[in-house]
CSV table of C-alpha atoms in Angstrom, one decimal:
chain,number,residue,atom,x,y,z
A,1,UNK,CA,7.3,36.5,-13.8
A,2,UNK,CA,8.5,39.6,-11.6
A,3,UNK,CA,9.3,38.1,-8.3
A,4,UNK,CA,6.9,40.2,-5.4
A,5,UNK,CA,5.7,40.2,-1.7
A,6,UNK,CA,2.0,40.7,-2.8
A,7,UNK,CA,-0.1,39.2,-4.6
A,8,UNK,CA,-3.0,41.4,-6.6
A,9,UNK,CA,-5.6,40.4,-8.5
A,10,UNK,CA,-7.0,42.1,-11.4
A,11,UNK,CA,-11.1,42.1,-12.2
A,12,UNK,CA,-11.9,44.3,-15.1
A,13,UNK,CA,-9.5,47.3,-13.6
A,14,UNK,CA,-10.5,46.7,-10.2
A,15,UNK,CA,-7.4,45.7,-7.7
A,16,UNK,CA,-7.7,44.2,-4.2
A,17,UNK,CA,-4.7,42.7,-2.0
A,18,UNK,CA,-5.3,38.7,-1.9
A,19,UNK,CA,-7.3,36.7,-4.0
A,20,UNK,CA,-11.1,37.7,-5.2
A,21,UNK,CA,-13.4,36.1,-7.6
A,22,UNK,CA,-16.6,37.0,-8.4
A,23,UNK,CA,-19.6,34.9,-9.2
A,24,UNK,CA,-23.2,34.3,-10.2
A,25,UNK,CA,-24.9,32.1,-7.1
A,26,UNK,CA,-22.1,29.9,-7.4
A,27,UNK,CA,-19.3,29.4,-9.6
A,28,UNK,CA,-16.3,26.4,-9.2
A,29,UNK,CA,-12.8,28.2,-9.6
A,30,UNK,CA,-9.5,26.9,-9.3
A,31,UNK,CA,-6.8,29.2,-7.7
A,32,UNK,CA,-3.0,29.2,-8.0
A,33,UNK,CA,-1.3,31.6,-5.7
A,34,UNK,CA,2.4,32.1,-6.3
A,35,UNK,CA,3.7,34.7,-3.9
A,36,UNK,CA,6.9,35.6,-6.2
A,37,UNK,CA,4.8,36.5,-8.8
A,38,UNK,CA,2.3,39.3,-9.7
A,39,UNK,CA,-0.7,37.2,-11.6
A,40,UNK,CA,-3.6,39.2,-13.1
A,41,UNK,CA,-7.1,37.4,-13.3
A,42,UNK,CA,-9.2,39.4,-16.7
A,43,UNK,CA,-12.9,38.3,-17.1
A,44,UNK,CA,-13.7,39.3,-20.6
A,45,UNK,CA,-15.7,38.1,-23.1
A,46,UNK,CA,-18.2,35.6,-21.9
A,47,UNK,CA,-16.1,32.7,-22.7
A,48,UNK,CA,-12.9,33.6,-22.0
A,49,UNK,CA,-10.1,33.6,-19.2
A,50,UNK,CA,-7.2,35.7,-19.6
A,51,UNK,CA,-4.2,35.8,-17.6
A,52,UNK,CA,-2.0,38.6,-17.8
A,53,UNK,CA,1.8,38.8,-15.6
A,54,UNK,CA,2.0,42.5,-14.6
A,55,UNK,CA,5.3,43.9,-16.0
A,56,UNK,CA,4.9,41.5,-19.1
A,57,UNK,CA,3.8,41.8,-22.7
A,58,UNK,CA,2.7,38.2,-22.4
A,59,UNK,CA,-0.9,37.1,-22.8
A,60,UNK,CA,-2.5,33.6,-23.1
A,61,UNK,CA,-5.9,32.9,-23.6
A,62,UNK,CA,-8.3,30.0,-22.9
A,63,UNK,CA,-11.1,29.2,-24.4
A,64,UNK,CA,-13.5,27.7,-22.5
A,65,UNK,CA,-17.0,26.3,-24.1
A,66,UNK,CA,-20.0,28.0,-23.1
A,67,UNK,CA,-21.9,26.1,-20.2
A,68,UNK,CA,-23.9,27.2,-17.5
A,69,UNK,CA,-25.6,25.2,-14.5
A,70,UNK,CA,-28.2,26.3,-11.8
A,71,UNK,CA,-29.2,24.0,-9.5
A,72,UNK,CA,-30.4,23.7,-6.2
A,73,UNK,CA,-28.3,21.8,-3.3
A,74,UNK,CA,-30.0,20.8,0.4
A,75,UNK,CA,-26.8,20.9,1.8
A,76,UNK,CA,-25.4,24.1,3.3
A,77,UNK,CA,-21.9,25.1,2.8
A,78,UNK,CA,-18.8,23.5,4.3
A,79,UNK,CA,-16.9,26.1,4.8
A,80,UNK,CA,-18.2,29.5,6.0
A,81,UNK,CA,-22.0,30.9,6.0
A,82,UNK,CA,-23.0,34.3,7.0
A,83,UNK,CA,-26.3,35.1,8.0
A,84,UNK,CA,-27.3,39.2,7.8
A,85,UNK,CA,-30.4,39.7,10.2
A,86,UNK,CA,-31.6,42.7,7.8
A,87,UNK,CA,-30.1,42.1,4.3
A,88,UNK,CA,-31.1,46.0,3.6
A,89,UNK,CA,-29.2,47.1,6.9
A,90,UNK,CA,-26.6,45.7,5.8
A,91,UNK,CA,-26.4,47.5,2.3
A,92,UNK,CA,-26.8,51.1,4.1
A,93,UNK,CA,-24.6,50.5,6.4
A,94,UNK,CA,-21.6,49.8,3.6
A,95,UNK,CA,-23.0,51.8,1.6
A,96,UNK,CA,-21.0,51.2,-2.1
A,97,UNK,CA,-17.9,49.1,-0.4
A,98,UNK,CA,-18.1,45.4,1.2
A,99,UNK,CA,-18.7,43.4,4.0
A,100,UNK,CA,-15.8,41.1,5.0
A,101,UNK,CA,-16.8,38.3,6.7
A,102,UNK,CA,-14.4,37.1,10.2
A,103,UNK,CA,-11.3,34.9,9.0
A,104,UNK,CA,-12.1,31.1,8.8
A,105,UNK,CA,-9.3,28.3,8.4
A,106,UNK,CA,-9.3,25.9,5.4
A,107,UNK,CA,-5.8,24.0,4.4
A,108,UNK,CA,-4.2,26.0,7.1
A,109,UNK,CA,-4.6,29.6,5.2
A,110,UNK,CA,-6.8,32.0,6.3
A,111,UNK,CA,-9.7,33.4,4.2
A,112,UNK,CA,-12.6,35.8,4.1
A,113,UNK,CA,-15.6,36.1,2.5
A,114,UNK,CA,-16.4,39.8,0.8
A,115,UNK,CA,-20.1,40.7,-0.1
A,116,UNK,CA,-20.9,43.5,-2.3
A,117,UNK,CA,-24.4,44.1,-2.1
A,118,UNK,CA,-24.2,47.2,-4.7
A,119,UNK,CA,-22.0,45.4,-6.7
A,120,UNK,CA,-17.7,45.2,-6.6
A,121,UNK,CA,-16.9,46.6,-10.2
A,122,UNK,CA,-17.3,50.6,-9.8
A,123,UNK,CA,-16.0,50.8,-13.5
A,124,UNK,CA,-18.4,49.0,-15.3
A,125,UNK,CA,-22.4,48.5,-15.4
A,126,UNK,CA,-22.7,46.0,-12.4
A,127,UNK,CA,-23.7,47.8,-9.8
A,128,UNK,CA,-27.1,46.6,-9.6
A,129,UNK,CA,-26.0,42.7,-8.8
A,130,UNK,CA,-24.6,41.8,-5.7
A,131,UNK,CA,-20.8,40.5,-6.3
A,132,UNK,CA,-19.2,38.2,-3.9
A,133,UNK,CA,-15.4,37.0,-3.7
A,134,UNK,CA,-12.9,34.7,-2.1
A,135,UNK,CA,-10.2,36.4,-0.4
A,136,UNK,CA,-7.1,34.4,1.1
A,137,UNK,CA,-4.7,35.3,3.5
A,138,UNK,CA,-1.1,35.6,2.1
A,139,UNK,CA,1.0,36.6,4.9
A,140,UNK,CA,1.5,33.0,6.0
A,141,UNK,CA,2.5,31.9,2.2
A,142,UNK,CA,6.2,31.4,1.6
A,143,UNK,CA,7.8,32.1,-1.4
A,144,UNK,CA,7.1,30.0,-4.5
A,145,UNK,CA,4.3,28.0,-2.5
A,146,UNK,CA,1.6,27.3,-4.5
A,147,UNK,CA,-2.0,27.4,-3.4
A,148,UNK,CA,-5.1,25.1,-5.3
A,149,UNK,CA,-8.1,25.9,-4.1
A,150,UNK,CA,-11.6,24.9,-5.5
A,151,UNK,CA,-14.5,27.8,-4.8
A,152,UNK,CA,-18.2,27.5,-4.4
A,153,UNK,CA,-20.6,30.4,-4.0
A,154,UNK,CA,-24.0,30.1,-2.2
A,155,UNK,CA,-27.1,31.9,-1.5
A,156,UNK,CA,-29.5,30.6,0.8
A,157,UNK,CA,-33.2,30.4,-1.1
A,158,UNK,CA,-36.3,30.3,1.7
A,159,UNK,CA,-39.3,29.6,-1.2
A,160,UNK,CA,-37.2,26.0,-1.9
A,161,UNK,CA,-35.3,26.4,1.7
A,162,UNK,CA,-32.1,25.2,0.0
A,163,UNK,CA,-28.8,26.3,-1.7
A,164,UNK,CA,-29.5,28.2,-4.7
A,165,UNK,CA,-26.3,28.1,-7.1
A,166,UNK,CA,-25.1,29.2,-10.6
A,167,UNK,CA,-21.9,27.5,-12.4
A,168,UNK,CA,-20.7,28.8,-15.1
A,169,UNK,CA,-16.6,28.0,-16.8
A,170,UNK,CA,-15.3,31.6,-16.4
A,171,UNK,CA,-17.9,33.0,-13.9
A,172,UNK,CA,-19.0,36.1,-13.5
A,173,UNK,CA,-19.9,39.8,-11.9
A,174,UNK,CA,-23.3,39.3,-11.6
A,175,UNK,CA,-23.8,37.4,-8.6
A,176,UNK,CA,-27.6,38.1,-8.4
A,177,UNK,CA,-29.4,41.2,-9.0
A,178,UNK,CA,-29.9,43.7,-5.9
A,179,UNK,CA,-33.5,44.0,-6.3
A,180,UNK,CA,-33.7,40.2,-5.5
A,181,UNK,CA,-32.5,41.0,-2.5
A,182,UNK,CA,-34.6,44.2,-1.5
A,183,UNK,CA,-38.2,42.9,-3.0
A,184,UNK,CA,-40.7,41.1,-0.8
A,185,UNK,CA,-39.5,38.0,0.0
A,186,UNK,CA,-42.4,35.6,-2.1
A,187,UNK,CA,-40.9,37.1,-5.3
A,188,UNK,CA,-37.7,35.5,-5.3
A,189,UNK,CA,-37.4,34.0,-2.1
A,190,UNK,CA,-33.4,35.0,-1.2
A,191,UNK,CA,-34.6,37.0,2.1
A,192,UNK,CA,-36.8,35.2,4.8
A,193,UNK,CA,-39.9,37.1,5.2
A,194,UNK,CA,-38.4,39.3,8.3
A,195,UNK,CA,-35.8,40.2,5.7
A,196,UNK,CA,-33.0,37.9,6.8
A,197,UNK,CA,-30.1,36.8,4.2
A,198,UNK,CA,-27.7,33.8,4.5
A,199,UNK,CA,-24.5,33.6,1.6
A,200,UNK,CA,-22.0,31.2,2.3
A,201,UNK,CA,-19.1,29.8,0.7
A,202,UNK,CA,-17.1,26.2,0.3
A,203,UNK,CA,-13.4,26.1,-0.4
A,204,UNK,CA,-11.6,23.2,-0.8
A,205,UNK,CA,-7.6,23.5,-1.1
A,206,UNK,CA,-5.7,20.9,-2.1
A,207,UNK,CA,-2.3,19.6,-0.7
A,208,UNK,CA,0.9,20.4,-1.9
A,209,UNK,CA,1.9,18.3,-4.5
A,210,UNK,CA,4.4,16.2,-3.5
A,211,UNK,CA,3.8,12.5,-4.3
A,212,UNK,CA,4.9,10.6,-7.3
A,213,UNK,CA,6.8,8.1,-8.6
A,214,UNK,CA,9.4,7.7,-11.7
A,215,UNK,CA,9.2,4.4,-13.3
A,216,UNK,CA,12.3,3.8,-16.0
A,217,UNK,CA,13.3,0.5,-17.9
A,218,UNK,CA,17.3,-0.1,-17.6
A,219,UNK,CA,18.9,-2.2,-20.4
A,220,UNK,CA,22.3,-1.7,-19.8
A,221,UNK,CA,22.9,-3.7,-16.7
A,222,UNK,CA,25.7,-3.7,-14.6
A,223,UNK,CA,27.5,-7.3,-13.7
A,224,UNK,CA,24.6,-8.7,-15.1
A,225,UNK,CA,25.7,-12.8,-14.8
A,226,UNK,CA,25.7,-14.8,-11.9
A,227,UNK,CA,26.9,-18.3,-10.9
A,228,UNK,CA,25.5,-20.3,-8.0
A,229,UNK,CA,27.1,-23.5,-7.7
A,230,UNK,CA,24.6,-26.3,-5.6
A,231,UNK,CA,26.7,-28.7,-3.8
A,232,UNK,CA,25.4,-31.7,-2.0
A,233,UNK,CA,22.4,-31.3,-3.9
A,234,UNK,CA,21.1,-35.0,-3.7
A,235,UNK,CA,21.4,-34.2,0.2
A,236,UNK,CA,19.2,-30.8,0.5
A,237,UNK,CA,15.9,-31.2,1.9
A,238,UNK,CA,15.2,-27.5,2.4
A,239,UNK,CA,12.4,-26.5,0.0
A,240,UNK,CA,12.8,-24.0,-1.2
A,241,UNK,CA,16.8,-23.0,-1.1
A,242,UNK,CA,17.6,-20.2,-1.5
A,243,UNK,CA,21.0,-18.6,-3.0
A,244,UNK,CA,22.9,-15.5,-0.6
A,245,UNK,CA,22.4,-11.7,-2.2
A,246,UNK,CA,23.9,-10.7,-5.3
A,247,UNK,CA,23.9,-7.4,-6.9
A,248,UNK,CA,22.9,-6.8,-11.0
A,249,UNK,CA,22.4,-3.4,-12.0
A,250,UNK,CA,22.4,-1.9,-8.8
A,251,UNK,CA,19.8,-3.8,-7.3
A,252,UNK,CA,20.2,-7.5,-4.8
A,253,UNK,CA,18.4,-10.5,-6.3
A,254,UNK,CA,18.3,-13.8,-5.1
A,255,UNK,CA,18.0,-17.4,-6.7
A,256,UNK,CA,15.5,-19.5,-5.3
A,257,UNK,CA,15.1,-23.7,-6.7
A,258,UNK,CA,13.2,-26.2,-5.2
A,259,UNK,CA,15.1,-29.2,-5.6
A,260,UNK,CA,11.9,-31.6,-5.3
A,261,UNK,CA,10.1,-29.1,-7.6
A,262,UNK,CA,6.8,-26.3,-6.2
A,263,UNK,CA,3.4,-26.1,-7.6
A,264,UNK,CA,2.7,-28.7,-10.6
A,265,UNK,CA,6.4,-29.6,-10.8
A,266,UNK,CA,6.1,-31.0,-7.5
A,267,UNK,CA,8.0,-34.6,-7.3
A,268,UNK,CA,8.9,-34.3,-11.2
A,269,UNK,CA,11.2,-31.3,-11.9
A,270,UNK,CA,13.5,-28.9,-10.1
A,271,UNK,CA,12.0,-25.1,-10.1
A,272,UNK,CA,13.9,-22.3,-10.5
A,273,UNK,CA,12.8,-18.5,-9.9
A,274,UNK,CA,15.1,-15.3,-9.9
A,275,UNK,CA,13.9,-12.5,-7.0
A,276,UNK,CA,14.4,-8.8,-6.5
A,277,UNK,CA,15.3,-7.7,-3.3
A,278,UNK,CA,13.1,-4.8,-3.7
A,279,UNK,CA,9.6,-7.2,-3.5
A,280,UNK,CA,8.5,-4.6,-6.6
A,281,UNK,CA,6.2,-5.4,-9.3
A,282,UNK,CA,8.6,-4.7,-11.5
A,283,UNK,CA,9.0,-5.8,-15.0
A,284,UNK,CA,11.9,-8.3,-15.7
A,285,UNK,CA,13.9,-9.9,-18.6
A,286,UNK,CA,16.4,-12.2,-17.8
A,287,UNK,CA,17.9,-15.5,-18.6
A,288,UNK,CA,18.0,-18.8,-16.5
A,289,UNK,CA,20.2,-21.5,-17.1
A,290,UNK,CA,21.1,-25.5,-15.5
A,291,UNK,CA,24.7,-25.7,-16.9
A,292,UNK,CA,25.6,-28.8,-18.6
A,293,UNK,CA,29.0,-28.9,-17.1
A,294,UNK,CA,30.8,-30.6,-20.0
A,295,UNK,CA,29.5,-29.2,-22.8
A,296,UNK,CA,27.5,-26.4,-24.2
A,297,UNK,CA,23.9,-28.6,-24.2
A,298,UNK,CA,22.6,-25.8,-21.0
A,299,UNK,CA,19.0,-26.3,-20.1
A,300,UNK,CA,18.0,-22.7,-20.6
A,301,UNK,CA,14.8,-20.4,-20.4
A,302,UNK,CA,14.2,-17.1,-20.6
A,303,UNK,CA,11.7,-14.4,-18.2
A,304,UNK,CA,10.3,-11.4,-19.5
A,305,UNK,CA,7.2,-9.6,-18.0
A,306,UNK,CA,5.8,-8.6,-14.4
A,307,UNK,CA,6.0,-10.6,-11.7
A,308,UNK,CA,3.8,-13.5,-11.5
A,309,UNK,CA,4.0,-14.9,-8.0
A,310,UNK,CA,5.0,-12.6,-4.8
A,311,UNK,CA,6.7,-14.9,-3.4
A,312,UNK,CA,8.4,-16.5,-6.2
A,313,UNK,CA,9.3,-14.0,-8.3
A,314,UNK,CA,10.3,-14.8,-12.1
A,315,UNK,CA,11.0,-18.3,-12.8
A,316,UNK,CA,9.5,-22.3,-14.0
A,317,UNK,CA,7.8,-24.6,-11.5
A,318,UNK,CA,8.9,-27.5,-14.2
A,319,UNK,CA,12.5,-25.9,-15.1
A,320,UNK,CA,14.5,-29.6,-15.8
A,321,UNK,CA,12.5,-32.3,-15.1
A,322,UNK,CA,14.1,-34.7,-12.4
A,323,UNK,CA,15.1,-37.4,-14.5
A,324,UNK,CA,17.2,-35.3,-16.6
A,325,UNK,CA,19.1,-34.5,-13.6
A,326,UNK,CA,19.6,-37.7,-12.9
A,327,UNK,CA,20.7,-39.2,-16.1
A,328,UNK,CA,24.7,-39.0,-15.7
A,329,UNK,CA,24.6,-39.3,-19.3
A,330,UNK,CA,23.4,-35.9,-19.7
A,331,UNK,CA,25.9,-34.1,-17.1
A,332,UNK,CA,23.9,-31.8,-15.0
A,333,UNK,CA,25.4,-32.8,-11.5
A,334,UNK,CA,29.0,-33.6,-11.0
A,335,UNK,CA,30.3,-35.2,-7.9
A,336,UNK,CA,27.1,-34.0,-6.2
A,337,UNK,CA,27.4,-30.6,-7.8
A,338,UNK,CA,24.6,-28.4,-9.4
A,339,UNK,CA,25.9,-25.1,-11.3
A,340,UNK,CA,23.1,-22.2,-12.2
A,341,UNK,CA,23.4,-19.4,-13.8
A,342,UNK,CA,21.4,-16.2,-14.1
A,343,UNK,CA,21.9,-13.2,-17.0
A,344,UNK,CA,19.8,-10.3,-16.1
A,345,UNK,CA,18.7,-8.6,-19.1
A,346,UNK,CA,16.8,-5.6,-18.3
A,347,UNK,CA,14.4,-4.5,-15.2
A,348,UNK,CA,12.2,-1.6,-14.5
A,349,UNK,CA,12.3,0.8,-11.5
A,350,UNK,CA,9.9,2.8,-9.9
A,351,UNK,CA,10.9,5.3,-7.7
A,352,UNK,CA,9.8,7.4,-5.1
A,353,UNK,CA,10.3,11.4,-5.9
């Protein structure tokens, strides 16, 4: 795209300064304004949206599939509403250009709404509808920002006294026809019978895009063992105990056992759970071990998934069962000693961008 200070639109060879979109009675349009780049806007066929970059050769096409909607809505418009006192007044008075409605504020830009009541294509056969378009304020846009914007037209009907609207995929020139507007007021019921007129207009802009996450899975972890070595453990009473900070992978874990076991290993088995510093709901592979300390015979059980328990982290309320730990034959504890071990396989992250 060629990088400029304006932004024009293009509606079947008509050119305006800001944004402008016609529509039948209503129409829902999404805008992007990009104020380094010329963007042209080409209604065509009835089914179609083209977008053109001036200065370019390029030209995509979407197809849309052909649907209309009219309905009626009670509710008036959120936005902006003007209300002519003599709809016919009004069209002598501007004659073949526009009325431009006072600036109102939505998402902090500045917008207008333009009524043509003759019609706002001079180049083609519309100028017996009455055209209406959004225009936004672009002197307050810095470069590269990008503006979404959803668009609703509305005409006020006084036979049904509500909201008259049309929706249609691509929209269109053809708001509504001027004789609608001009004819006694029982025949179509868009002027009140003293020949007042009420259009109005919702726009609703959405935020800058800026929150999202990047979630990743990391196999190939940095100092991924680590040792805890117990001692005194027939003399802890501290449920649950809790090992000091190490980092794996760039992240701090912790080991957490409950000597006199937690949940249904309570008074039967030691439990053992590995923790992430983070307090994510990450997903977790990793090994944990009770270290036979003569021989290779480890107790030894492996984690993999989400974590289970807040609190708790990845782990076994029933890890080695008490009496195991107590049976000299079998090793586990050495002169009051308890060695655990911890190999951290893979994690997930999730972060913040």
């Amino acid at each position: 795209m060629e990088a400029s200070a304006n932004i024009e639109v293009e509606t079947r060879g008509k050119r305006s300064i800001g944004w402008q979109w016609p529509l039948v009675a209503l129409v829902v349009v999404f805008l992007a304004v990009a104020v380094n780049s010329k963007i042209g806007f080409i209604l065509s066929d009835p089914y179609s949206l083209s977008f053109r970059h001036q200065g370019s050769h390029k030209n995509e096409k979407l197809k849309v599939p052909p649907e209309e909607i009219r309905k009626l809505r009670n509710s008036p418009p959120s936005s902006y509403s003007v209300k002519f006192e003599s709809f016919t007044t009004m069209m002598d008075l501007v004659k073949d250009g526009y009325y431009e409605s006072r600036p109102y504020t939505v998402g902090e830009f500045n917008w207008t709404l333009l009524i043509y009541p003759r019609g706002g294509d001079k180049d083609y056969t519309y100028t017996s509808y009455v055209s209406l378009y959004a225009r936004i304020d672009d002197s307050n846009i810095i470069d590269s920002q990008v503006v979404y914007a959803e668009i609703k037209f509305f005409v006020y009907n006084y036979i049904h006294k509500a909201y008259y609207y049309y929706q249609d995929e691509t929209g269109s020139e053809q708001f509504l026809p001027t004789a609608w507007f001009t004819a006694p007021w029982v025949s179509y019921g868009y002027i009140s019978e003293g020949g007042e007129c009420v259009f109005g207009i919702d726009v609703f802009v959405a935020p800058p895009f800026n929150k999202w996450e990047n979630f990743s899975y990391d196999e190939n972890i940095s100092n991924p063992i680590f040792n805890w070595n117990i001692t005194y453990v027939s003399t802890i009473h501290i449920d649950p105990y809790t090992s000091e900070p190490f980092s794996s992978g760039g992240r701090n874990w912790v080991l957490k056992v409950y000597p006199n076991g937690y949940g249904i290993g309570t008074g039967n088995s030691l439990s053992l759970y590995l923790l992430s510093e983070s307090n994510g709901n990450d997903y977790v592979r990793a090994k944990l071990r009770v270290l036979n300390q003569y021989s290779s015979n480890h107790v030894e059980k492996q984690v993999e998934g989400w974590s289970n328990v807040a609190e708790n982290g990845w782990g076994f309320d029933k890890f080695i069962s008490l009496s195991d730990l107590e049976d000299r034959t079998k090793i586990f504890v050495v002169n009051d000693l308890l060695k655990v071990e911890v190999t951290i396989m893979a994690f997930s992250k999730t972060n913040s961008i």
